[in-house]
Amino acid sequence: MRIVPACVVAVLPLASAAAARAAEAIAAAEPPLRVSLTLAFENDGSFVRENADSDRHETSAAGAILSFHGDAADPLFDALGLAHRGTAWGLVGGQRLFTPEVIDAPTRDPGDRPFAGYLYGGVFVQRELGDALDHLQLDLGIVGPSALGEETQSAVHDLIGEEDPNWIDQLGDELAAQLTYRREWRVPLGEIDAWGVPLGLRVLPRVGFGLGTVERYASAGVDVELGHRLGDSFSAGRLLAPPAATGAAVTGFRAGLFGRAGGSYVQWDTFLDGSSVRDPSASVSREPWRGELGGGFRFAWEGERARFAFEYLQLVLTDRFETQRTTDGVASASLRFEWAF
């Protein structure tokens, strides 16, 4: 009668140890949840063009990107029956400001683009398969005075002591919906040795399109990047094109220098063509073919749990509308913090 309890007592420590080892194995098999917050800012300032300290045209964009890394969207792609190696999803929110060349003129110049503000939020999903990345994003927002463009620019100008913009004849309020897609490829070209430091060279071509009430376009471009420990990353991102969050975490320091070129055909741009629901609306004749050329740098430090990354991009833009009198540029900077739970 006493044999069974004794056996139970003897087996309990073994069962407890086995359960602990099983839990450790399961935890080791499941990758940790990695979440990143990216703070992004873009401005029309550019050291490669004249009058770089003035606000005009694609004046600024600011926002944040919250990304859930490493297999975070696996259930979605599994349910759709789509193959994948890495997945991610995220949320994005931002504000974009567009202004004419002279922001304090008493009347609107019919040959210059109108004032416009755009406030939006969106969700995106990403899939990595082989050396290709798919990014699909849906944004919902508002164009017009309710986007608070005038209030934002006036507050910044009051802070830095610049002239007050008058935002005369800005685009009126209308709801906005925008769907964007891009596919990007990673093409390694080999490695070179620079004073004992291995540097990888690669090409990153991409294509994409946008559909919606904000912009309708088809685009293509390419980055050429030289860097140290580039790993399975893709091209540097912007607020308008969130970076890939599908790659595996790699500890240590990585850095890269890159050049970028791109072009697009634009069938609709509400910030130039005017309101899609209001007639009449302030507008200007859009240039359908666009190009951009520039480059930048990026670096990141990754620990066991924490990661810090910085990216900077500088672009020169072709004319966006027929009566444009000056060449525009845009600078983009982003700061990303990542943590593994």
GROMACS .gro file of C-alpha atoms in nm:
model
  341
    1MET     CA    1   0.000   0.000   0.000
    2ARG     CA    2   0.293   0.232   0.053
    3ILE     CA    3   0.465   0.152  -0.278
    4VAL     CA    4   0.248   0.381  -0.497
    5PRO     CA    5   0.296   0.699  -0.290
    6ALA     CA    6   0.669   0.634  -0.274
    7CYS     CA    7   0.687   0.600  -0.652
    8VAL     CA    8   0.493   0.919  -0.694
    9VAL     CA    9   0.728   1.104  -0.461
   10ALA     CA   10   1.026   0.968  -0.652
   11VAL     CA   11   0.885   1.061  -0.992
   12LEU     CA   12   0.772   1.416  -0.906
   13PRO     CA   13   1.121   1.577  -0.916
   14LEU     CA   14   1.195   1.408  -1.248
   15ALA     CA   15   0.864   1.524  -1.396
   16SER     CA   16   0.922   1.878  -1.271
   17ALA     CA   17   1.269   1.888  -1.424
   18ALA     CA   18   1.138   1.750  -1.754
   19ALA     CA   19   0.861   2.011  -1.763
   20ALA     CA   20   1.111   2.289  -1.697
   21ARG     CA   21   1.337   2.166  -1.977
   22ALA     CA   22   1.037   2.144  -2.212
   23ALA     CA   23   0.935   2.500  -2.129
   24GLU     CA   24   1.289   2.619  -2.194
   25ALA     CA   25   1.295   2.436  -2.527
   26ILE     CA   26   0.964   2.591  -2.633
   27ALA     CA   27   1.085   2.938  -2.533
   28ALA     CA   28   1.407   2.886  -2.725
   29ALA     CA   29   1.219   2.764  -3.032
   30GLU     CA   30   0.988   3.067  -3.036
   31PRO     CA   31   1.166   3.389  -3.139
   32PRO     CA   32   1.117   3.682  -2.900
   33LEU     CA   33   0.870   3.954  -2.990
   34ARG     CA   34   1.064   4.247  -3.136
   35VAL     CA   35   0.899   4.588  -3.149
   36SER     CA   36   1.048   4.909  -3.287
   37LEU     CA   37   0.947   5.273  -3.282
   38THR     CA   38   1.077   5.494  -3.563
   39LEU     CA   39   1.057   5.873  -3.542
   40ALA     CA   40   1.082   6.020  -3.891
   41PHE     CA   41   1.118   6.375  -4.020
   42GLU     CA   42   1.144   6.515  -4.371
   43ASN     CA   43   1.210   6.872  -4.480
   44ASP     CA   44   1.260   7.060  -4.804
   45GLY     CA   45   1.595   7.187  -4.678
   46SER     CA   46   1.886   7.065  -4.891
   47PHE     CA   47   2.250   7.166  -4.891
   48VAL     CA   48   2.272   7.078  -5.263
   49ARG     CA   49   2.038   7.353  -5.381
   50GLU     CA   50   2.019   7.730  -5.339
   51ASN     CA   51   1.795   7.894  -5.077
   52ALA     CA   52   1.794   7.573  -4.878
   53ASP     CA   53   1.675   7.750  -4.562
   54SER     CA   54   1.338   7.851  -4.709
   55ASP     CA   55   1.003   7.669  -4.687
   56ARG     CA   56   0.850   7.584  -5.021
   57HIS     CA   57   0.660   7.313  -5.206
   58GLU     CA   58   0.710   6.974  -5.030
   59THR     CA   59   0.776   7.161  -4.708
   60SER     CA   60   0.784   6.892  -4.442
   61ALA     CA   61   0.661   6.557  -4.317
   62ALA     CA   62   0.679   6.419  -3.966
   63GLY     CA   63   0.547   6.108  -3.798
   64ALA     CA   64   0.610   5.775  -3.631
   65ILE     CA   65   0.619   5.410  -3.734
   66LEU     CA   66   0.549   5.127  -3.487
   67SER     CA   67   0.670   4.793  -3.627
   68PHE     CA   68   0.626   4.437  -3.501
   69HIS     CA   69   0.921   4.239  -3.632
   70GLY     CA   70   1.022   3.885  -3.716
   71ASP     CA   71   0.729   3.657  -3.809
   72ALA     CA   72   0.472   3.890  -3.650
   73ALA     CA   73   0.233   3.855  -3.945
   74ASP     CA   74   0.279   3.479  -4.000
   75PRO     CA   75  -0.086   3.393  -3.916
   76LEU     CA   76  -0.213   3.631  -4.186
   77PHE     CA   77   0.008   3.496  -4.463
   78ASP     CA   78  -0.051   3.137  -4.351
   79ALA     CA   79  -0.427   3.194  -4.372
   80LEU     CA   80  -0.386   3.337  -4.723
   81GLY     CA   81  -0.168   3.043  -4.826
   82LEU     CA   82   0.125   3.268  -4.916
   83ALA     CA   83   0.479   3.142  -4.867
   84HIS     CA   84   0.713   3.353  -4.656
   85ARG     CA   85   1.046   3.350  -4.478
   86GLY     CA   86   0.988   3.650  -4.254
   87THR     CA   87   0.685   3.870  -4.191
   88ALA     CA   88   0.603   4.191  -4.007
   89TRP     CA   89   0.324   4.439  -3.960
   90GLY     CA   90   0.299   4.787  -3.823
   91LEU     CA   91   0.119   5.115  -3.769
   92VAL     CA   92   0.214   5.454  -3.909
   93GLY     CA   93   0.091   5.807  -3.848
   94GLY     CA   94   0.207   6.134  -3.992
   95GLN     CA   95   0.146   6.485  -4.116
   96ARG     CA   96   0.261   6.633  -4.449
   97LEU     CA   97   0.273   7.004  -4.536
   98PHE     CA   98   0.281   7.160  -4.884
   99THR     CA   99   0.329   7.533  -4.946
  100PRO     CA  100   0.395   7.775  -5.233
  101GLU     CA  101   0.733   7.942  -5.274
  102VAL     CA  102   0.620   8.264  -5.103
  103ILE     CA  103   0.435   8.169  -4.787
  104ASP     CA  104   0.340   8.519  -4.666
  105ALA     CA  105   0.202   8.662  -4.993
  106PRO     CA  106  -0.130   8.851  -4.946
  107THR     CA  107  -0.290   8.670  -5.241
  108ARG     CA  108  -0.238   8.330  -5.401
  109ASP     CA  109  -0.001   8.303  -5.698
  110PRO     CA  110  -0.195   8.103  -5.963
  111GLY     CA  111   0.134   7.975  -6.104
  112ASP     CA  112   0.245   7.816  -5.775
  113ARG     CA  113   0.116   7.517  -5.584
  114PRO     CA  114  -0.152   7.577  -5.318
  115PHE     CA  115  -0.118   7.536  -4.944
  116ALA     CA  116  -0.223   7.190  -4.829
  117GLY     CA  117  -0.204   6.978  -4.517
  118TYR     CA  118  -0.249   6.602  -4.489
  119LEU     CA  119  -0.295   6.416  -4.159
  120TYR     CA  120  -0.321   6.038  -4.171
  121GLY     CA  121  -0.280   5.703  -4.001
  122GLY     CA  122  -0.226   5.364  -4.156
  123VAL     CA  123  -0.144   4.997  -4.120
  124PHE     CA  124   0.101   4.788  -4.322
  125VAL     CA  125   0.208   4.427  -4.365
  126GLN     CA  126   0.539   4.297  -4.500
  127ARG     CA  127   0.655   3.964  -4.638
  128GLU     CA  128   1.011   3.853  -4.712
  129LEU     CA  129   1.063   3.557  -4.942
  130GLY     CA  130   1.415   3.478  -5.059
  131ASP     CA  131   1.578   3.809  -5.150
  132ALA     CA  132   1.249   3.991  -5.213
  133LEU     CA  133   1.031   4.210  -4.991
  134ASP     CA  134   0.661   4.292  -5.035
  135HIS     CA  135   0.514   4.593  -4.853
  136LEU     CA  136   0.138   4.670  -4.861
  137GLN     CA  137  -0.003   4.972  -4.677
  138LEU     CA  138  -0.345   5.133  -4.630
  139ASP     CA  139  -0.369   5.492  -4.504
  140LEU     CA  140  -0.680   5.684  -4.400
  141GLY     CA  141  -0.676   6.054  -4.324
  142ILE     CA  142  -0.790   6.403  -4.408
  143VAL     CA  143  -0.667   6.673  -4.645
  144GLY     CA  144  -0.749   7.034  -4.562
  145PRO     CA  145  -0.766   7.274  -4.266
  146SER     CA  146  -0.860   6.990  -4.029
  147ALA     CA  147  -0.516   6.840  -4.096
  148LEU     CA  148  -0.379   7.133  -3.888
  149GLY     CA  149  -0.109   7.226  -4.139
  150GLU     CA  150  -0.138   7.600  -4.076
  151GLU     CA  151  -0.126   7.554  -3.698
  152THR     CA  152   0.182   7.330  -3.721
  153GLN     CA  153   0.382   7.558  -3.949
  154SER     CA  154   0.283   7.872  -3.756
  155ALA     CA  155   0.388   7.715  -3.425
  156VAL     CA  156   0.727   7.613  -3.566
  157HIS     CA  157   0.786   7.956  -3.721
  158ASP     CA  158   0.692   8.130  -3.396
  159LEU     CA  159   0.942   7.908  -3.217
  160ILE     CA  160   1.231   7.984  -3.454
  161GLY     CA  161   1.138   8.347  -3.525
  162GLU     CA  162   1.046   8.310  -3.893
  163GLU     CA  163   0.769   8.488  -4.086
  164ASP     CA  164   0.411   8.375  -4.032
  165PRO     CA  165   0.256   8.182  -4.324
  166ASN     CA  166  -0.093   8.294  -4.421
  167TRP     CA  167  -0.222   7.968  -4.575
  168ILE     CA  168  -0.452   8.159  -4.808
  169ASP     CA  169  -0.675   7.947  -5.034
  170GLN     CA  170  -0.552   7.616  -4.893
  171LEU     CA  171  -0.722   7.299  -5.013
  172GLY     CA  172  -1.055   7.237  -4.841
  173ASP     CA  173  -1.140   6.949  -4.612
  174GLU     CA  174  -1.193   6.605  -4.765
  175LEU     CA  175  -1.145   6.252  -4.639
  176ALA     CA  176  -0.855   6.061  -4.793
  177ALA     CA  177  -0.781   5.694  -4.854
  178GLN     CA  178  -0.456   5.565  -5.003
  179LEU     CA  179  -0.329   5.216  -5.085
  180THR     CA  180   0.042   5.171  -5.163
  181TYR     CA  181   0.247   4.869  -5.260
  182ARG     CA  182   0.615   4.817  -5.327
  183ARG     CA  183   0.834   4.519  -5.408
  184GLU     CA  184   1.206   4.534  -5.346
  185TRP     CA  185   1.486   4.295  -5.435
  186ARG     CA  186   1.824   4.242  -5.270
  187VAL     CA  187   2.105   4.156  -5.514
  188PRO     CA  188   2.447   4.099  -5.348
  189LEU     CA  189   2.743   4.178  -5.573
  190GLY     CA  190   3.019   4.049  -5.346
  191GLU     CA  191   3.258   4.178  -5.083
  192ILE     CA  192   3.571   4.390  -5.083
  193ASP     CA  193   3.837   4.425  -4.816
  194ALA     CA  194   3.903   4.781  -4.699
  195TRP     CA  195   4.202   4.789  -4.464
  196GLY     CA  196   4.094   4.464  -4.304
  197VAL     CA  197   3.725   4.556  -4.283
  198PRO     CA  198   3.492   4.348  -4.504
  199LEU     CA  199   3.249   4.564  -4.700
  200GLY     CA  200   2.954   4.426  -4.892
  201LEU     CA  201   2.832   4.573  -5.221
  202ARG     CA  202   2.475   4.523  -5.336
  203VAL     CA  203   2.200   4.657  -5.559
  204LEU     CA  204   1.841   4.707  -5.435
  205PRO     CA  205   1.593   4.760  -5.722
  206ARG     CA  206   1.226   4.830  -5.647
  207VAL     CA  207   0.890   4.892  -5.812
  208GLY     CA  208   0.561   5.013  -5.669
  209PHE     CA  209   0.229   5.185  -5.717
  210GLY     CA  210  -0.020   5.400  -5.531
  211LEU     CA  211  -0.400   5.408  -5.565
  212GLY     CA  212  -0.643   5.636  -5.388
  213THR     CA  213  -0.774   5.987  -5.348
  214VAL     CA  214  -0.433   6.129  -5.252
  215GLU     CA  215  -0.200   6.004  -5.528
  216ARG     CA  216  -0.217   5.759  -5.817
  217TYR     CA  217   0.120   5.658  -5.959
  218ALA     CA  218   0.355   5.384  -6.075
  219SER     CA  219   0.720   5.401  -5.970
  220ALA     CA  220   1.056   5.230  -6.005
  221GLY     CA  221   1.399   5.292  -5.857
  222VAL     CA  222   1.725   5.147  -5.737
  223ASP     CA  223   1.974   5.184  -5.451
  224VAL     CA  224   2.341   5.091  -5.469
  225GLU     CA  225   2.487   5.035  -5.122
  226LEU     CA  226   2.833   4.970  -4.982
  227GLY     CA  227   2.850   4.878  -4.617
  228HIS     CA  228   2.969   4.666  -4.327
  229ARG     CA  229   2.754   4.375  -4.206
  230LEU     CA  230   2.453   4.468  -4.419
  231GLY     CA  231   2.299   4.126  -4.348
  232ASP     CA  232   1.942   4.065  -4.462
  233SER     CA  233   1.832   4.429  -4.444
  234PHE     CA  234   1.672   4.609  -4.737
  235SER     CA  235   1.697   4.975  -4.844
  236ALA     CA  236   1.679   5.270  -4.607
  237GLY     CA  237   1.320   5.378  -4.545
  238ARG     CA  238   1.129   5.703  -4.516
  239LEU     CA  239   0.808   5.803  -4.344
  240LEU     CA  240   0.640   5.761  -4.684
  241ALA     CA  241   0.802   5.417  -4.731
  242PRO     CA  242   0.854   5.238  -4.397
  243PRO     CA  243   1.168   5.021  -4.386
  244ALA     CA  244   1.163   4.642  -4.378
  245ALA     CA  245   1.099   4.485  -4.039
  246THR     CA  246   1.123   4.122  -4.152
  247GLY     CA  247   1.493   4.055  -4.099
  248ALA     CA  248   1.654   3.858  -3.819
  249ALA     CA  249   1.825   4.042  -3.534
  250VAL     CA  250   2.204   4.061  -3.564
  251THR     CA  251   2.415   4.181  -3.272
  252GLY     CA  252   2.691   4.433  -3.322
  253PHE     CA  253   2.751   4.739  -3.537
  254ARG     CA  254   2.650   4.780  -3.901
  255ALA     CA  255   2.675   5.077  -4.137
  256GLY     CA  256   2.631   5.166  -4.502
  257LEU     CA  257   2.660   5.439  -4.766
  258PHE     CA  258   2.415   5.436  -5.055
  259GLY     CA  259   2.312   5.617  -5.371
  260ARG     CA  260   1.951   5.632  -5.486
  261ALA     CA  261   1.775   5.702  -5.815
  262GLY     CA  262   1.407   5.674  -5.896
  263GLY     CA  263   1.128   5.781  -6.125
  264SER     CA  264   0.751   5.769  -6.142
  265TYR     CA  265   0.452   5.841  -6.361
  266VAL     CA  266   0.185   6.031  -6.166
  267GLN     CA  267  -0.173   6.024  -6.291
  268TRP     CA  268  -0.317   6.216  -5.993
  269ASP     CA  269  -0.173   6.428  -5.712
  270THR     CA  270  -0.438   6.600  -5.505
  271PHE     CA  271  -0.182   6.845  -5.364
  272LEU     CA  272  -0.128   6.976  -5.720
  273ASP     CA  273  -0.449   6.881  -5.904
  274GLY     CA  274  -0.665   7.018  -5.626
  275SER     CA  275  -0.962   6.871  -5.447
  276SER     CA  276  -1.128   6.566  -5.598
  277VAL     CA  277  -1.467   6.665  -5.451
  278ARG     CA  278  -1.463   7.046  -5.463
  279ASP     CA  279  -1.503   7.255  -5.777
  280PRO     CA  280  -1.353   7.508  -5.809
  281SER     CA  281  -1.036   7.422  -5.617
  282ALA     CA  282  -0.690   7.578  -5.606
  283SER     CA  283  -0.463   7.380  -5.838
  284VAL     CA  284  -0.164   7.392  -6.070
  285SER     CA  285  -0.067   7.194  -6.381
  286ARG     CA  286   0.106   6.873  -6.270
  287GLU     CA  287   0.417   6.728  -6.435
  288PRO     CA  288   0.328   6.359  -6.486
  289TRP     CA  289   0.687   6.230  -6.509
  290ARG     CA  290   0.905   6.268  -6.199
  291GLY     CA  291   1.257   6.179  -6.102
  292GLU     CA  292   1.481   6.189  -5.796
  293LEU     CA  293   1.852   6.144  -5.738
  294GLY     CA  294   2.057   6.142  -5.421
  295GLY     CA  295   2.205   5.931  -5.147
  296GLY     CA  296   2.267   5.894  -4.780
  297PHE     CA  297   2.406   5.687  -4.498
  298ARG     CA  298   2.284   5.473  -4.211
  299PHE     CA  299   2.421   5.293  -3.910
  300ALA     CA  300   2.284   5.069  -3.637
  301TRP     CA  301   2.397   4.910  -3.315
  302GLU     CA  302   2.224   4.591  -3.201
  303GLY     CA  303   2.254   4.425  -2.862
  304GLU     CA  304   2.091   4.111  -2.727
  305ARG     CA  305   1.764   4.294  -2.664
  306ALA     CA  306   1.801   4.659  -2.760
  307ARG     CA  307   1.875   4.815  -3.097
  308PHE     CA  308   1.938   5.171  -3.210
  309ALA     CA  309   1.946   5.285  -3.574
  310PHE     CA  310   1.980   5.614  -3.762
  311GLU     CA  311   1.921   5.678  -4.133
  312TYR     CA  312   1.971   5.993  -4.341
  313LEU     CA  313   1.874   6.052  -4.703
  314GLN     CA  314   1.916   6.355  -4.930
  315LEU     CA  315   1.738   6.383  -5.267
  316VAL     CA  316   1.718   6.633  -5.552
  317LEU     CA  317   1.376   6.631  -5.722
  318THR     CA  318   1.270   6.712  -6.076
  319ASP     CA  319   0.994   6.970  -6.123
  320ARG     CA  320   0.656   6.864  -5.985
  321PHE     CA  321   0.445   7.115  -6.182
  322GLU     CA  322   0.477   7.299  -6.513
  323THR     CA  323   0.520   7.653  -6.380
  324GLN     CA  324   0.773   7.559  -6.109
  325ARG     CA  325   1.054   7.815  -6.096
  326THR     CA  326   1.306   7.654  -5.860
  327THR     CA  327   1.465   7.312  -5.813
  328ASP     CA  328   1.351   7.129  -5.501
  329GLY     CA  329   1.525   6.891  -5.267
  330VAL     CA  330   1.420   6.689  -4.966
  331ALA     CA  331   1.611   6.561  -4.666
  332SER     CA  332   1.487   6.264  -4.464
  333ALA     CA  333   1.610   6.156  -4.121
  334SER     CA  334   1.482   5.875  -3.900
  335LEU     CA  335   1.573   5.745  -3.556
  336ARG     CA  336   1.467   5.393  -3.462
  337PHE     CA  337   1.459   5.219  -3.123
  338GLU     CA  338   1.394   4.846  -3.105
  339TRP     CA  339   1.342   4.611  -2.812
  340ALA     CA  340   1.304   4.234  -2.789
  341PHE     CA  341   1.059   4.108  -2.526
   0.00000   0.00000   0.00000
